[in-house]
Amino acid sequence: AALQAAANKGNIELVQVLLFAGAHVNAPPADKYGRTALQAAAENNNIEVVQVLLFAGAHVDAPPADKDGRTALQAAAENNNIEMVQVLLAAGA
């Protein structure tokens, strides 16, 4: 949950510290919105955090945790964040 929260806030330093300390980059959705860290970062337009998470092995196509959720790519597209869409597509979304 700490990794998802840090990703959601765009706190790249904390994301890096948590990953270095062994946080699981693909931990099941734990925040109140049912998002993975990657989904949270993408939804909040935190492209640098998305890049760190992808480099750490985040699953780019992780499914949403609930029927109202979105993949990272869907979130980026809905936010009209072309750069984020390009990063996610380059990573295999």
Coordinates of C-alpha atoms in Angstrom, one line a residue:
A1 CA 0.0 0.0 0.0
A2 CA 2.9 2.4 0.7
L3 CA 4.2 2.0 -2.9
Q4 CA 0.7 2.7 -4.4
A5 CA 0.4 5.8 -2.1
A6 CA 3.8 7.1 -3.1
A7 CA 3.0 6.5 -6.8
N8 CA -0.3 8.2 -6.4
K9 CA 1.3 11.3 -4.9
G10 CA 4.0 11.4 -7.5
N11 CA 6.7 11.0 -4.8
I12 CA 9.5 9.6 -7.0
E13 CA 12.1 9.6 -4.3
L14 CA 9.9 7.6 -2.0
V15 CA 8.9 5.2 -4.8
Q16 CA 12.6 4.6 -5.4
V17 CA 13.4 4.1 -1.7
L18 CA 10.5 1.6 -1.4
L19 CA 11.5 -0.3 -4.4
F20 CA 15.1 -0.5 -3.3
A21 CA 13.9 -1.7 0.1
G22 CA 12.1 -4.5 -1.5
A23 CA 8.5 -3.3 -2.2
H24 CA 6.9 -5.5 -4.8
V25 CA 6.3 -3.4 -7.9
N26 CA 3.4 -5.6 -8.9
A27 CA 1.7 -5.8 -5.6
P28 CA -2.0 -6.4 -5.8
P29 CA -4.1 -3.2 -5.8
A30 CA -4.2 -1.9 -2.3
D31 CA -5.4 1.7 -2.4
K32 CA -9.0 2.7 -1.9
Y33 CA -9.5 2.9 -5.6
G34 CA -8.2 -0.6 -6.3
R35 CA -5.2 0.4 -8.4
T36 CA -1.7 -0.9 -8.8
A37 CA 1.2 1.6 -8.3
L38 CA 1.5 1.9 -12.1
Q39 CA -2.2 2.6 -12.6
A40 CA -2.2 5.2 -9.8
A41 CA 0.8 7.0 -11.3
A42 CA -0.6 6.9 -14.8
E43 CA -4.0 8.2 -13.6
N44 CA -2.3 11.1 -11.9
N45 CA 0.0 12.0 -14.8
N46 CA 3.1 11.1 -12.9
I47 CA 5.2 10.1 -15.9
E48 CA 8.6 10.0 -14.1
V49 CA 7.1 7.6 -11.5
V50 CA 5.6 5.5 -14.3
Q51 CA 9.0 5.2 -16.0
V52 CA 10.6 4.2 -12.7
L53 CA 7.9 1.5 -12.1
L54 CA 8.2 0.2 -15.6
F55 CA 12.0 0.0 -15.3
A56 CA 11.5 -2.0 -12.0
G57 CA 9.3 -4.4 -13.9
A58 CA 5.7 -3.2 -13.4
H59 CA 3.2 -5.1 -15.4
V60 CA 2.1 -2.6 -18.0
D61 CA -1.2 -4.5 -18.7
A62 CA -2.3 -5.2 -15.2
P63 CA -6.1 -5.5 -15.2
P64 CA -8.1 -3.1 -13.1
A65 CA -9.1 -4.4 -9.7
D66 CA -12.8 -3.6 -10.1
K67 CA -15.4 -3.1 -12.8
D68 CA -15.0 0.6 -12.7
G69 CA -11.2 0.6 -12.8
R70 CA -8.9 1.3 -15.7
T71 CA -5.6 0.0 -17.0
A72 CA -2.7 2.4 -17.0
L73 CA -3.1 3.0 -20.7
Q74 CA -6.8 3.7 -20.4
A75 CA -6.1 6.2 -17.6
A76 CA -3.5 7.9 -19.7
A77 CA -5.7 8.1 -22.8
E78 CA -8.7 9.4 -20.7
N79 CA -6.4 12.1 -19.4
N80 CA -5.3 13.0 -23.0
N81 CA -1.7 12.5 -21.8
I82 CA -0.1 11.6 -25.2
E83 CA 3.5 11.3 -23.7
M84 CA 2.2 8.9 -21.1
V85 CA 0.4 6.9 -23.8
Q86 CA 3.5 6.7 -25.8
V87 CA 5.6 5.5 -22.9
L88 CA 3.1 2.8 -22.0
L89 CA 2.8 1.7 -25.6
A90 CA 6.6 1.5 -25.9
A91 CA 6.5 -0.7 -22.8
G92 CA 4.1 -3.1 -24.4
A93 CA 0.7 -1.9 -23.4

